[in-house]
Short mmCIF file of C-alpha atoms and ligand atoms in Angstrom, two decimals:
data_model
loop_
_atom_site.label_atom_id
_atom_site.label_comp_id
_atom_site.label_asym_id
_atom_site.label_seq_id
_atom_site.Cartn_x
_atom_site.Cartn_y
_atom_site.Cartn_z
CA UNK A 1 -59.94 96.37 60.21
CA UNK A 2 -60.90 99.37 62.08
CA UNK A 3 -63.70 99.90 65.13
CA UNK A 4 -64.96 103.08 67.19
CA UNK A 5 -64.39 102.97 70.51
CA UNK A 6 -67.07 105.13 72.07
CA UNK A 7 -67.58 105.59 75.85
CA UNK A 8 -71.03 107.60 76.02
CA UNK A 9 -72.48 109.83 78.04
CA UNK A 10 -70.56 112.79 76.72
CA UNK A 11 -72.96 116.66 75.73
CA UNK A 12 -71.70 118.17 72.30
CA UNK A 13 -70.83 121.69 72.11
CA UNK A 14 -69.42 124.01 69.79
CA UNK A 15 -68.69 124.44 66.20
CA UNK A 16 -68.18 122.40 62.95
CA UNK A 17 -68.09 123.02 59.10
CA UNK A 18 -69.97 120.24 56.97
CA UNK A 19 -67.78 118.84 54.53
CA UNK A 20 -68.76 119.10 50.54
CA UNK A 21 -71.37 116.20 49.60
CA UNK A 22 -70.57 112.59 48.93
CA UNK A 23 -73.33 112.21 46.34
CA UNK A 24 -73.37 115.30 44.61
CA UNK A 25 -69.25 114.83 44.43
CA UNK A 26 -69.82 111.35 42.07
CA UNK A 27 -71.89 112.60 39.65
CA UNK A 28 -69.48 115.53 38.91
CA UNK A 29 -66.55 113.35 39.09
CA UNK A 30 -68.21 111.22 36.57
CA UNK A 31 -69.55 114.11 34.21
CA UNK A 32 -65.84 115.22 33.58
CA UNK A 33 -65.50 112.72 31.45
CA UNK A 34 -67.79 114.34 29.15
CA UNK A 35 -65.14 117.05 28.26
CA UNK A 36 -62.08 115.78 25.98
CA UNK A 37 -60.00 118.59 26.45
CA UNK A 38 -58.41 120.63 29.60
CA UNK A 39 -58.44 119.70 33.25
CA UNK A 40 -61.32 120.09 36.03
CA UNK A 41 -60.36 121.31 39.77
CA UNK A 42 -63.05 120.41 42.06
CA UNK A 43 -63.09 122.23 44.97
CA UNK A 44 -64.57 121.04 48.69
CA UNK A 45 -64.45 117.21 47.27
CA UNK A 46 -64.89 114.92 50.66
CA UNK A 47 -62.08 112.95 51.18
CA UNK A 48 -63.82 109.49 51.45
CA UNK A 49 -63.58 105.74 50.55
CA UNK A 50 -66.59 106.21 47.82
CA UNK A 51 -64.36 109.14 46.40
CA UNK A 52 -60.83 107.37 46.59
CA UNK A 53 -63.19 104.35 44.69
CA UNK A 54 -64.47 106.21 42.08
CA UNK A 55 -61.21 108.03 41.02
CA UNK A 56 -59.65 104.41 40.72
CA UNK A 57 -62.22 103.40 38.39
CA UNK A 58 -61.74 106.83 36.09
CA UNK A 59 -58.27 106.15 36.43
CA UNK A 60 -58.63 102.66 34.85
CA UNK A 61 -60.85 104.50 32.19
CA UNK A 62 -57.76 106.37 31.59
CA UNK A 63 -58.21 109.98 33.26
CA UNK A 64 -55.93 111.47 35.27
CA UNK A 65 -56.46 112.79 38.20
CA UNK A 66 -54.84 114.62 41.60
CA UNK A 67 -56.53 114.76 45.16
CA UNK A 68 -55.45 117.05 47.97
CA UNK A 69 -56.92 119.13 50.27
CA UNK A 70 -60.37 118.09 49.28
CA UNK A 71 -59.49 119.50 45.51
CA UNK A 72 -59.42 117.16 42.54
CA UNK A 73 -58.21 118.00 39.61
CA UNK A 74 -59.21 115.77 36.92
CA UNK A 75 -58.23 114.90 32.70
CA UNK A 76 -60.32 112.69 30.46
CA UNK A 77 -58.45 113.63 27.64
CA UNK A 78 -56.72 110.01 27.06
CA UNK A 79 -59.49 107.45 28.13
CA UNK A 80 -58.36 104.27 26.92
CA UNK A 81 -60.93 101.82 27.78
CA UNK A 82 -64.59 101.92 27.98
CA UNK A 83 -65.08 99.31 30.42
CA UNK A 84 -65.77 99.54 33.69
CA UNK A 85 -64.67 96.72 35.45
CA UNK A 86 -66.43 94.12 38.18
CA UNK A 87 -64.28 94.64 40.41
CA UNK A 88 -64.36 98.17 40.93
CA UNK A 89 -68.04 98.50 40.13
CA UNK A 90 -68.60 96.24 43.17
CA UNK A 91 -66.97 98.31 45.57
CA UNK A 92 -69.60 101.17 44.74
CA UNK A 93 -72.83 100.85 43.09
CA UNK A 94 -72.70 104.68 41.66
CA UNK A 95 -69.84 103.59 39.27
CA UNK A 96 -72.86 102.96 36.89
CA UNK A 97 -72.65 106.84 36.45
CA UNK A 98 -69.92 106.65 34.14
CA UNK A 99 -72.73 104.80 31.89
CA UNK A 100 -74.26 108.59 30.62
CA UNK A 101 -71.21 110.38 30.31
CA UNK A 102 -69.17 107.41 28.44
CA UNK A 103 -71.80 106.38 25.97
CA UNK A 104 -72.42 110.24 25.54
CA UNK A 105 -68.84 110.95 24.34
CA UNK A 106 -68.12 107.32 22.49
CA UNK A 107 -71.78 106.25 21.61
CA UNK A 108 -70.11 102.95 23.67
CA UNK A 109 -70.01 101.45 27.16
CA UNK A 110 -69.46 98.28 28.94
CA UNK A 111 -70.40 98.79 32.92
CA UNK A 112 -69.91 95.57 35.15
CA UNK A 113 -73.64 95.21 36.49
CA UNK A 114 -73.66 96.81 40.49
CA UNK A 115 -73.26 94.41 43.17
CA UNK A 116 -76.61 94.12 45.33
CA UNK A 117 -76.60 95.82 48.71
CA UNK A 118 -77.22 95.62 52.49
CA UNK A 119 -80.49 97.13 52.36
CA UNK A 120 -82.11 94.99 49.58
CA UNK A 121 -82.09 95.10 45.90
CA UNK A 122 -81.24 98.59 43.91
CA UNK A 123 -82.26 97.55 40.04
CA UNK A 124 -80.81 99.90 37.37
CA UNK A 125 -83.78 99.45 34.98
CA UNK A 126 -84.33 103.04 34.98
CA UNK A 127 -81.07 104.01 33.49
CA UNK A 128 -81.28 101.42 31.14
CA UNK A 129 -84.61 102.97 29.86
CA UNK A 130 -83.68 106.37 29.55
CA UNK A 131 -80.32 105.53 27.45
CA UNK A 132 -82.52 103.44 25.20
CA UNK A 133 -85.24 106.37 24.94
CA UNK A 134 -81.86 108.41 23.94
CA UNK A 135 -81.39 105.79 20.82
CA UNK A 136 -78.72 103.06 22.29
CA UNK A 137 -79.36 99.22 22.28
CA UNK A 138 -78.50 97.54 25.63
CA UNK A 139 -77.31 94.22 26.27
CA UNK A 140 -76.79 92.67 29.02
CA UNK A 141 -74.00 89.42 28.97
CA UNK A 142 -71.99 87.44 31.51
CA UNK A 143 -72.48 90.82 34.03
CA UNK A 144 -72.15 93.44 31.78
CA UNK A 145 -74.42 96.55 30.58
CA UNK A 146 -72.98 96.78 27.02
CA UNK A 147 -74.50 99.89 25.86
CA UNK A 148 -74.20 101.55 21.94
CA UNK A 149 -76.16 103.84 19.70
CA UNK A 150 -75.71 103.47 15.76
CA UNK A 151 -73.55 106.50 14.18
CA UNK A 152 -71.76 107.09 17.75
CA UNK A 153 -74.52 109.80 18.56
CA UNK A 154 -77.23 109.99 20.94
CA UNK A 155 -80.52 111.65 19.75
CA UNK A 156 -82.67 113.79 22.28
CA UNK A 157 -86.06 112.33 23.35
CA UNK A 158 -88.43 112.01 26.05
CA UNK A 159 -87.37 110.73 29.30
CA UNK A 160 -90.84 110.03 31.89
CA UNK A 161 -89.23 108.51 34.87
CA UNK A 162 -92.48 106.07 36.77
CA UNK A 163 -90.51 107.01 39.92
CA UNK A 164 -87.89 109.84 41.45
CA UNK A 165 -84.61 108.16 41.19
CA UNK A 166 -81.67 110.19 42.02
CA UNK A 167 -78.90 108.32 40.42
CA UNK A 168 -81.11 107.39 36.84
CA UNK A 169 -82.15 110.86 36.66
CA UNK A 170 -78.22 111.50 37.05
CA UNK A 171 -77.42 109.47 34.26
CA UNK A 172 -79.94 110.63 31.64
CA UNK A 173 -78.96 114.10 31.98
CA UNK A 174 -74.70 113.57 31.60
CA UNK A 175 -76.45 111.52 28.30
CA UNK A 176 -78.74 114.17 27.05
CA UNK A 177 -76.16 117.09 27.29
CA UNK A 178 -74.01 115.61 24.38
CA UNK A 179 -77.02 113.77 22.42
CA UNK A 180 -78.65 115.81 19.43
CA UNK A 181 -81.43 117.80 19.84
CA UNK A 182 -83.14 118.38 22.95
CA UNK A 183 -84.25 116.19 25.73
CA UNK A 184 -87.31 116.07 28.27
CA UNK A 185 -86.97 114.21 31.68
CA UNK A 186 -90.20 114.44 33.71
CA UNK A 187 -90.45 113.32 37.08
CA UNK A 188 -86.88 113.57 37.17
CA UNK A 189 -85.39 113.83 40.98
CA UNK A 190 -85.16 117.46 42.18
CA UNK A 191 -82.60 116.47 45.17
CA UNK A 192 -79.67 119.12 45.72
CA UNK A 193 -77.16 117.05 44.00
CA UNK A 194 -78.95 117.20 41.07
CA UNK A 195 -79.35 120.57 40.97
CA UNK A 196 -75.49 120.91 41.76
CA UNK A 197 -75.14 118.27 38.67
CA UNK A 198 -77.39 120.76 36.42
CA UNK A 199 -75.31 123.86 37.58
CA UNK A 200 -72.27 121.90 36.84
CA UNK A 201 -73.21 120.74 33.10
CA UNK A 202 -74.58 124.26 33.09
CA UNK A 203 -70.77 125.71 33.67
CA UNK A 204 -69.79 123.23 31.43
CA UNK A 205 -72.00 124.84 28.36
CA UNK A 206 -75.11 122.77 28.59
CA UNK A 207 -78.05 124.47 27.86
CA UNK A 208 -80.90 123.22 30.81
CA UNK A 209 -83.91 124.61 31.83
CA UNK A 210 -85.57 123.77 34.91
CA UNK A 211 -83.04 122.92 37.67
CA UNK A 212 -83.87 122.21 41.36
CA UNK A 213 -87.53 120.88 39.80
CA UNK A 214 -88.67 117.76 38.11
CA UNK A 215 -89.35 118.76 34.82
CA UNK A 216 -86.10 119.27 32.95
CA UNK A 217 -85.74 120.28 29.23
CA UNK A 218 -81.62 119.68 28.06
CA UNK A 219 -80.23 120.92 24.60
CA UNK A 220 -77.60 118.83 23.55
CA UNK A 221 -74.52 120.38 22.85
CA UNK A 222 -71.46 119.66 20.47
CA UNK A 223 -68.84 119.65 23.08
CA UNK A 224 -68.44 120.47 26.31
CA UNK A 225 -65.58 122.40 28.50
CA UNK A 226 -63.58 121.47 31.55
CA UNK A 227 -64.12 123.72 34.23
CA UNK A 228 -63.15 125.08 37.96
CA UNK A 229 -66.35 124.30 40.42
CA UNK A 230 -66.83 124.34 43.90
CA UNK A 231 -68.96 121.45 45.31
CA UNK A 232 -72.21 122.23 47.33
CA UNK A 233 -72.50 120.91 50.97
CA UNK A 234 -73.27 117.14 52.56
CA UNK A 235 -76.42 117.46 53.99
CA UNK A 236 -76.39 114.26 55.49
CA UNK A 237 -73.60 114.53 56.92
CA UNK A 238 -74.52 117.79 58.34
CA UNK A 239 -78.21 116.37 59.55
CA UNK A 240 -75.96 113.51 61.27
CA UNK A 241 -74.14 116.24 63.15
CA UNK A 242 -77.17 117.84 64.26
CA UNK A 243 -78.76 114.43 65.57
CA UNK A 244 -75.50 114.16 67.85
CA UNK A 245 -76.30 117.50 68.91
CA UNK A 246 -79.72 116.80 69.57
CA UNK A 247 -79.37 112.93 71.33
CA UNK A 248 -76.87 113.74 73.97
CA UNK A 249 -78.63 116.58 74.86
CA UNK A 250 -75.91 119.36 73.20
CA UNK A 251 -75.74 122.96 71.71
CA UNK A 252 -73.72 122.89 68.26
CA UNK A 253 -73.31 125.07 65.08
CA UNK A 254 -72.84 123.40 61.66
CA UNK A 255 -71.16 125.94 59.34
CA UNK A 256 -70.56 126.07 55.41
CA UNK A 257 -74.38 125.00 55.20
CA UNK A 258 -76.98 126.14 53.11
CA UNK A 259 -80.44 125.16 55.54
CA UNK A 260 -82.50 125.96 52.62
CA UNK A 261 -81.91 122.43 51.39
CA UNK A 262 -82.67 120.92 54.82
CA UNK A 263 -85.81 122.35 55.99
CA UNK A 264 -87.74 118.90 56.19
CA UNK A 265 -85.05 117.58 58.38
CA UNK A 266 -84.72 120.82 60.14
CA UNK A 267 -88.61 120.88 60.91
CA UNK A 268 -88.46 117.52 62.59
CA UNK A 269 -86.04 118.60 65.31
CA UNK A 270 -88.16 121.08 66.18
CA UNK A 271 -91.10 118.93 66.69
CA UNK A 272 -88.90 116.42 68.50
CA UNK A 273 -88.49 119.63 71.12
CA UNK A 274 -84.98 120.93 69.80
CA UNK A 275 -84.31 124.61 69.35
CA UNK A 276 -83.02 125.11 65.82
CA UNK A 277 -81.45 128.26 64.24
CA UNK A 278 -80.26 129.24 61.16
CA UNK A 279 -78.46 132.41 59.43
CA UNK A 280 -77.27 132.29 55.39
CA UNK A 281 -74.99 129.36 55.91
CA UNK A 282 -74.85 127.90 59.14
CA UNK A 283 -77.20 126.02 61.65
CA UNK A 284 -77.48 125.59 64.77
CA UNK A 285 -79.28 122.97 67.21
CA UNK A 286 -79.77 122.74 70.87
CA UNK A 287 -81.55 120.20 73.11
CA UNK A 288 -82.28 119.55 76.68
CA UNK A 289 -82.05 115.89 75.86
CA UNK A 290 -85.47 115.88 76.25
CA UNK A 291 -87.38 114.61 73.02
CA UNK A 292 -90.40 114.18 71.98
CA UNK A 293 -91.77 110.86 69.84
CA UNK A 294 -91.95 112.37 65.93
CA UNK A 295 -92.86 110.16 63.34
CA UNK A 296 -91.03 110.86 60.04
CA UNK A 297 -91.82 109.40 56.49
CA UNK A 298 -88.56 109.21 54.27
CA UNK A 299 -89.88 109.84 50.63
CA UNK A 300 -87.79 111.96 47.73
CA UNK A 301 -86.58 115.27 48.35
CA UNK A 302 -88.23 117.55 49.81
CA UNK A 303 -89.52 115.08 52.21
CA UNK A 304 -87.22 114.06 55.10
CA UNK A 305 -84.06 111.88 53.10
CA UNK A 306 -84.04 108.18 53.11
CA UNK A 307 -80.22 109.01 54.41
CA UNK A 308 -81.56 110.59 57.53
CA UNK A 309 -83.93 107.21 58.46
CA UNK A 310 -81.49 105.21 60.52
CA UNK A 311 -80.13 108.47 62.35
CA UNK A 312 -83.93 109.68 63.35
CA UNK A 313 -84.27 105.75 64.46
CA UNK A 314 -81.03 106.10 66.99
CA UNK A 315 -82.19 109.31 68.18
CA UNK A 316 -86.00 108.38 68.74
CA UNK A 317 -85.01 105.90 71.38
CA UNK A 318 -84.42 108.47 73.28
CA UNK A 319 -87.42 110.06 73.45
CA UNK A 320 -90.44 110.64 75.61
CA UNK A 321 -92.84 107.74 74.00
CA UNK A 322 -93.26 105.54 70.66
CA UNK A 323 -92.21 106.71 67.27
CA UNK A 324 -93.49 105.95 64.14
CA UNK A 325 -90.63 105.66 60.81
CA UNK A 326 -91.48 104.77 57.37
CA UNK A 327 -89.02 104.38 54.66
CA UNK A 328 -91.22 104.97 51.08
CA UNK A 329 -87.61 104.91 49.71
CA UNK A 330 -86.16 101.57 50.29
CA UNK A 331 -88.37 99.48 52.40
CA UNK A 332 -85.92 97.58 53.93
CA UNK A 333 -83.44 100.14 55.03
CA UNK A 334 -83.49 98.22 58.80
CA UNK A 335 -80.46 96.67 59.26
CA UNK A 336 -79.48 99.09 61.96
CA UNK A 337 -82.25 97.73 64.11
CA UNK A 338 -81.50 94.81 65.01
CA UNK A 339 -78.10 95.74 66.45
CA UNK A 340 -79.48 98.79 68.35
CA UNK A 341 -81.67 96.28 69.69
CA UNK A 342 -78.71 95.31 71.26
CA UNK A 343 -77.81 98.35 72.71
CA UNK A 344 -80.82 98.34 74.66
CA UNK A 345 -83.06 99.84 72.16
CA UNK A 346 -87.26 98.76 72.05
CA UNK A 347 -87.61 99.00 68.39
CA UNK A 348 -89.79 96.92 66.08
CA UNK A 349 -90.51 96.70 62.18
CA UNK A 350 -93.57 96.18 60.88
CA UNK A 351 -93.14 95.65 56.66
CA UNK A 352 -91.41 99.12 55.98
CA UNK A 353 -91.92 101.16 59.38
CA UNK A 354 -89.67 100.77 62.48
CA UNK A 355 -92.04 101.71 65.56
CA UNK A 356 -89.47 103.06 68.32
CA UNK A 357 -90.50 102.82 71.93
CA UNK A 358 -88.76 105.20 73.92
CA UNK A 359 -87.34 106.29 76.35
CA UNK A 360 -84.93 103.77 76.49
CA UNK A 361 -81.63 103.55 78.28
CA UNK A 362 -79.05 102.39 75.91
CA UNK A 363 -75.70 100.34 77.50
CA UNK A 364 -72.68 99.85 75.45
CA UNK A 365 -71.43 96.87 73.72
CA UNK A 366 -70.13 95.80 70.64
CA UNK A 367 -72.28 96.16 67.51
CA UNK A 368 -71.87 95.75 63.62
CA UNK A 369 -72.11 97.77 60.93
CA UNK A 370 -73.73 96.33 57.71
CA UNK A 371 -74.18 99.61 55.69
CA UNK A 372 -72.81 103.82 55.39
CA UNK A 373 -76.09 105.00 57.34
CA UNK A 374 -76.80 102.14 59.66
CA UNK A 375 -73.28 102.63 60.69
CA UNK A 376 -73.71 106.37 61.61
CA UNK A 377 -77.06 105.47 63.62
CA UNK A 378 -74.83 102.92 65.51
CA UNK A 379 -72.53 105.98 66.21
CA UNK A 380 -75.40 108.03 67.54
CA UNK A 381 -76.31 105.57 70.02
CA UNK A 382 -73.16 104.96 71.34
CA UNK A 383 -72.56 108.73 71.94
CA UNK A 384 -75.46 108.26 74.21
CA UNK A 385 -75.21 104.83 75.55
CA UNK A 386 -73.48 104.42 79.31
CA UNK A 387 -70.33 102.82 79.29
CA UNK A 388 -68.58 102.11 76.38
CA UNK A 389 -69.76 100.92 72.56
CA UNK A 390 -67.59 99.31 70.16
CA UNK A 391 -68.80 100.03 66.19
CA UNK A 392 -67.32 97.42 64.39
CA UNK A 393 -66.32 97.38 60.55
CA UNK A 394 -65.94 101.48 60.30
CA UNK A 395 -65.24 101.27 56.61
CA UNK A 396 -68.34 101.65 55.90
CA UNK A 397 -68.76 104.46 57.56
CA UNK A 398 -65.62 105.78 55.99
CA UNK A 399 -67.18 105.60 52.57
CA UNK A 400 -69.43 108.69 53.61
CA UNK A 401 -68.29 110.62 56.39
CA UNK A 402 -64.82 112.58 56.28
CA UNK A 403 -63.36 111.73 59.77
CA UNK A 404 -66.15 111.90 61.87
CA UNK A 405 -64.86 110.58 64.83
CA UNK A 406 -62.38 113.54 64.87
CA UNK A 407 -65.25 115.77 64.10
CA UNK A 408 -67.14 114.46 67.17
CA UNK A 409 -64.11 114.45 69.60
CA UNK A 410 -63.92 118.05 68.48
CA UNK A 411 -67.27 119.16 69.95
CA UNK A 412 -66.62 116.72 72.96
CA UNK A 413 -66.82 113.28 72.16
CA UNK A 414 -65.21 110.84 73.41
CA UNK A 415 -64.28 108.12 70.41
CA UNK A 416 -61.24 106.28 69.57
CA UNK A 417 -60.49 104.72 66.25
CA UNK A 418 -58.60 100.95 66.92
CA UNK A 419 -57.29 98.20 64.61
CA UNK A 420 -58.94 95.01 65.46
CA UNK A 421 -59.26 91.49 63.76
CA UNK A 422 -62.08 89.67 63.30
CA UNK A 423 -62.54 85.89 63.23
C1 EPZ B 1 -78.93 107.79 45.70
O1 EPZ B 1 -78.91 106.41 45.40
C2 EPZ B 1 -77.97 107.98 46.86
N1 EPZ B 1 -76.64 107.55 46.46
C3 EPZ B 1 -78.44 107.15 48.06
O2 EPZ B 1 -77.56 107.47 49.14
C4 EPZ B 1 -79.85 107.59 48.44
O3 EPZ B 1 -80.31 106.77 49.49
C5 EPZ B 1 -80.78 107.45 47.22
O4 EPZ B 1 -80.24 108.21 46.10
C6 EPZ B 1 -82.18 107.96 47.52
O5 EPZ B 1 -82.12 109.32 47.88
C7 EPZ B 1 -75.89 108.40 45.71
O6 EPZ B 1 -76.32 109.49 45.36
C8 EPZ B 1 -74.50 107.93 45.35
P1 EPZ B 1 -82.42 106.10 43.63
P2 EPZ B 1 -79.62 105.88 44.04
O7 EPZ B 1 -82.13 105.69 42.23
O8 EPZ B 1 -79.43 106.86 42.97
C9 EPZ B 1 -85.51 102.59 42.85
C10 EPZ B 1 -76.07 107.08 50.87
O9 EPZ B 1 -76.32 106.64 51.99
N2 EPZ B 1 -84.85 102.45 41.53
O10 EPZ B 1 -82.89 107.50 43.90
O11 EPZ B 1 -79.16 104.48 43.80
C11 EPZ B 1 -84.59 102.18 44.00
O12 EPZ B 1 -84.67 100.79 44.22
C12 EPZ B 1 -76.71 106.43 49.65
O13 EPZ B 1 -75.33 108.07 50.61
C13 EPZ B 1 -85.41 101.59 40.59
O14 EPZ B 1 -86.42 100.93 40.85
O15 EPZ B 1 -81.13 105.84 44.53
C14 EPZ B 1 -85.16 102.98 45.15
O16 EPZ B 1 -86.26 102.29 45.71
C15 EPZ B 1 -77.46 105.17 50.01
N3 EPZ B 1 -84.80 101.46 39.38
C16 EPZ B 1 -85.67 104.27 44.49
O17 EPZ B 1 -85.74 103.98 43.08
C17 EPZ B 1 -83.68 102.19 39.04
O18 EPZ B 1 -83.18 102.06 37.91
C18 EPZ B 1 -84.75 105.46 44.67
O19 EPZ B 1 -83.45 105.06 44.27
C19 EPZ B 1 -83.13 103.07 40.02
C20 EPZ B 1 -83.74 103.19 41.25
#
């Protein structure tokens, strides 16, 4: 097993380039199967756990596929089995994106129900309603979704989501963009990676009208064509960056960035007393360490990202008084507390809202990771902490960020990645 060793206490400085996004990346990987003939090459694919994951499980659908230098090329013209099996789906709850695309192009799908996860329960019910609103019966027996529509064809139809979810509104449209007729989706998400899912089915010859908002209108179309594309940027990953930046009181540039799609984050640091600029594709943050207590209420995009919580939490402890953060996303997205509580934090939750007291003085020690973002908050803290920090259980935070240790050593850091073994 792997652990950061972090010894604190270090300023950032310099330049970075964001790598492509993790959750834009898995919807694309998973719409490919929606063509039968040619190959895809995905360009600026993050070379992660969740990626490496999800490419096994198409693999054992029967696609073929080649990764290097964050480009995957990818072939769905032999799939031999429509089931997606427990065992993979457990390792990543977004495998139940091949759900859309498979019972789109076979009117048939078996998908191993998700496994829960660390920060409470993550129901499905949503995609289950807008396949059925698209004509298929679902079952559900000894852990599987089996999902089929009579005559092997979807029909269009009206999806109303009752609330934004990213990775239902995900599936209904890699389902509507092969079903007959056209499709509505209200209150679908608007989030960047589904706007970089609509431009993709787009390229792909799907006719959709309204991307980037959360009224969508799809055509369904006969077939579908494999394509080149280039994936958009991780914002998350780059808003992590920036809260390194920001909590050891740096001066950093994040390039290959479009700030456009991070302006709620982007307005926080400014309240919390950071200077922030930005040109066409590149931002950049400085901070005199100094902070000021911002609240921040994660709620769907355009509001400041769920994904951003635990990171604002680590870098709030530093600040100049109490701080107020409410997740409206997942409400118990806290597991990260407890264990930078340890570090010295003064943070407490009350129902869904972590009330930071700050400034505290953080002092290394070993801590846990339990899930991708509570492990990149841990991070944060230790970059700040005196002495040394030891993260513990890093592959979680391998299954979202592309080497970040080397990216942080790079503008100063100083973190070592070590095998250890745990009782
Ligand atoms: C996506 O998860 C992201 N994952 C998550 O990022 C992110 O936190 C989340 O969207 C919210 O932005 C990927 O894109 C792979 P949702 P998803 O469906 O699609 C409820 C990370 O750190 N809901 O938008 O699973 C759900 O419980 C990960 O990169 C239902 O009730 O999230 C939640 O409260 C963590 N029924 C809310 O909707 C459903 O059928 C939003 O969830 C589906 C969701």
């Amino acid at each position: 097993m792997d652990k950061l060793v972090i010894r604190g206490g270090h300023r950032l400085s310099g330049s970075i380039n964001a790598s492509g996004s993790k959750n834009s990346s898995l919807p694309i990987i998973a719409a490919t199967l929606l063509a039968g003939d040619g190959t895809f090459t995905l360009h600026n694919i993050p070379d992660l756990r969740d990626i490496t994951t999800f490419t096994q499980l198409l693999n054992y659908l029967g696609t073929e596929t080649a990764f290097s230098d964050n480009t995957l090329q990818i072939s769905s013209q032999n799939l031999k089995s429509l089931q997606a099996p427990y065992e993979l789906v457990k390792k990543m709850r977004a495998s139940i994106y091949v759900l859309g695309p498979m019972l789109a192009r076979f009117g048939h799908a078996r998908v191993s129900l998700p496994g829960g996860c660390a920060f409470g329960p993550r129901p499905i019910d949503l995609h289950l309603m807008a396949m059925e609103k698209l004509g298929a019966t679902i079952t559900i027996e000894t852990g599987f979704i089996d999902a089929s529509v009579k005559g092997g064809k979807l029909r269009g139809g009206d999806i109303h989501f009752p609330l934004s979810s990213v990775g239902a509104t995900g599936n209904a449209l890699m389902a509507a963009v092969l079903a007959e007729g056209k499709t509505t989706i209200s209150n679908a998400a608007a989030e960047p990676e589904i706007e970089t899912l609509c431009k993709f089915l787009i390229a792909m010859g799907s006719t959709i009208r309204g991307t980037g908002t959360t009224e969508l209108e799809i055509e369904g179309a006969k077939s579908l064509n494999a394509i080149d594309f280039r994936n958009v940027f991780d914002r998350i990953e780059a808003g992590t960056l920036l809260a390194a930046a920001a909590i050891t009181g740096g001066e950093i540039t994040v390039n290959g960035v479009e700030p456009e799609q991070m302006k709620s984050v982007l307005k926080k640091f400014v309240q919390a007393g950071c200077i922030v600029e930005t040109t066409l594709n590149s931002i950049s943050l400085k901070s005199h360490g100094k902070l000021t207590p911002t609240d921040v209420t994660a709620k769907p995009y355009p509001s400041f990202p769920t994904d951003m919580q635990a990171q604002w939490i680590a870098l709030m402890t530093q600040a100049d008084g109490t701080s107020h953060i409410t997740d409206k996303v997942y409400h118990e997205r806290f597991n990260h507390i407890p264990e930078l509580n340890r570090l010295g934090a003064h943070i407490e939750i009350r129902k869904n809202q972590a009330i930071v007291h700050g400034p505290q003085l953080l002092s290394g020690t070993k801590v846990m990771s339990t899930d991708l973002r509570a492990s990149a908050s841990l991070v944060l803290a230790g970059l700040v902490a005196k002495g040394t920090s030891e993260v513990l259980r890093v592959y979680h935070l391998d299954r979202g960020y592309e080497k970040i240790e080397t990216k942080l050593n790079t503008l100063g850091a100083d973190i070592s990645r070590e095998k250890y073994n745990e009782f």
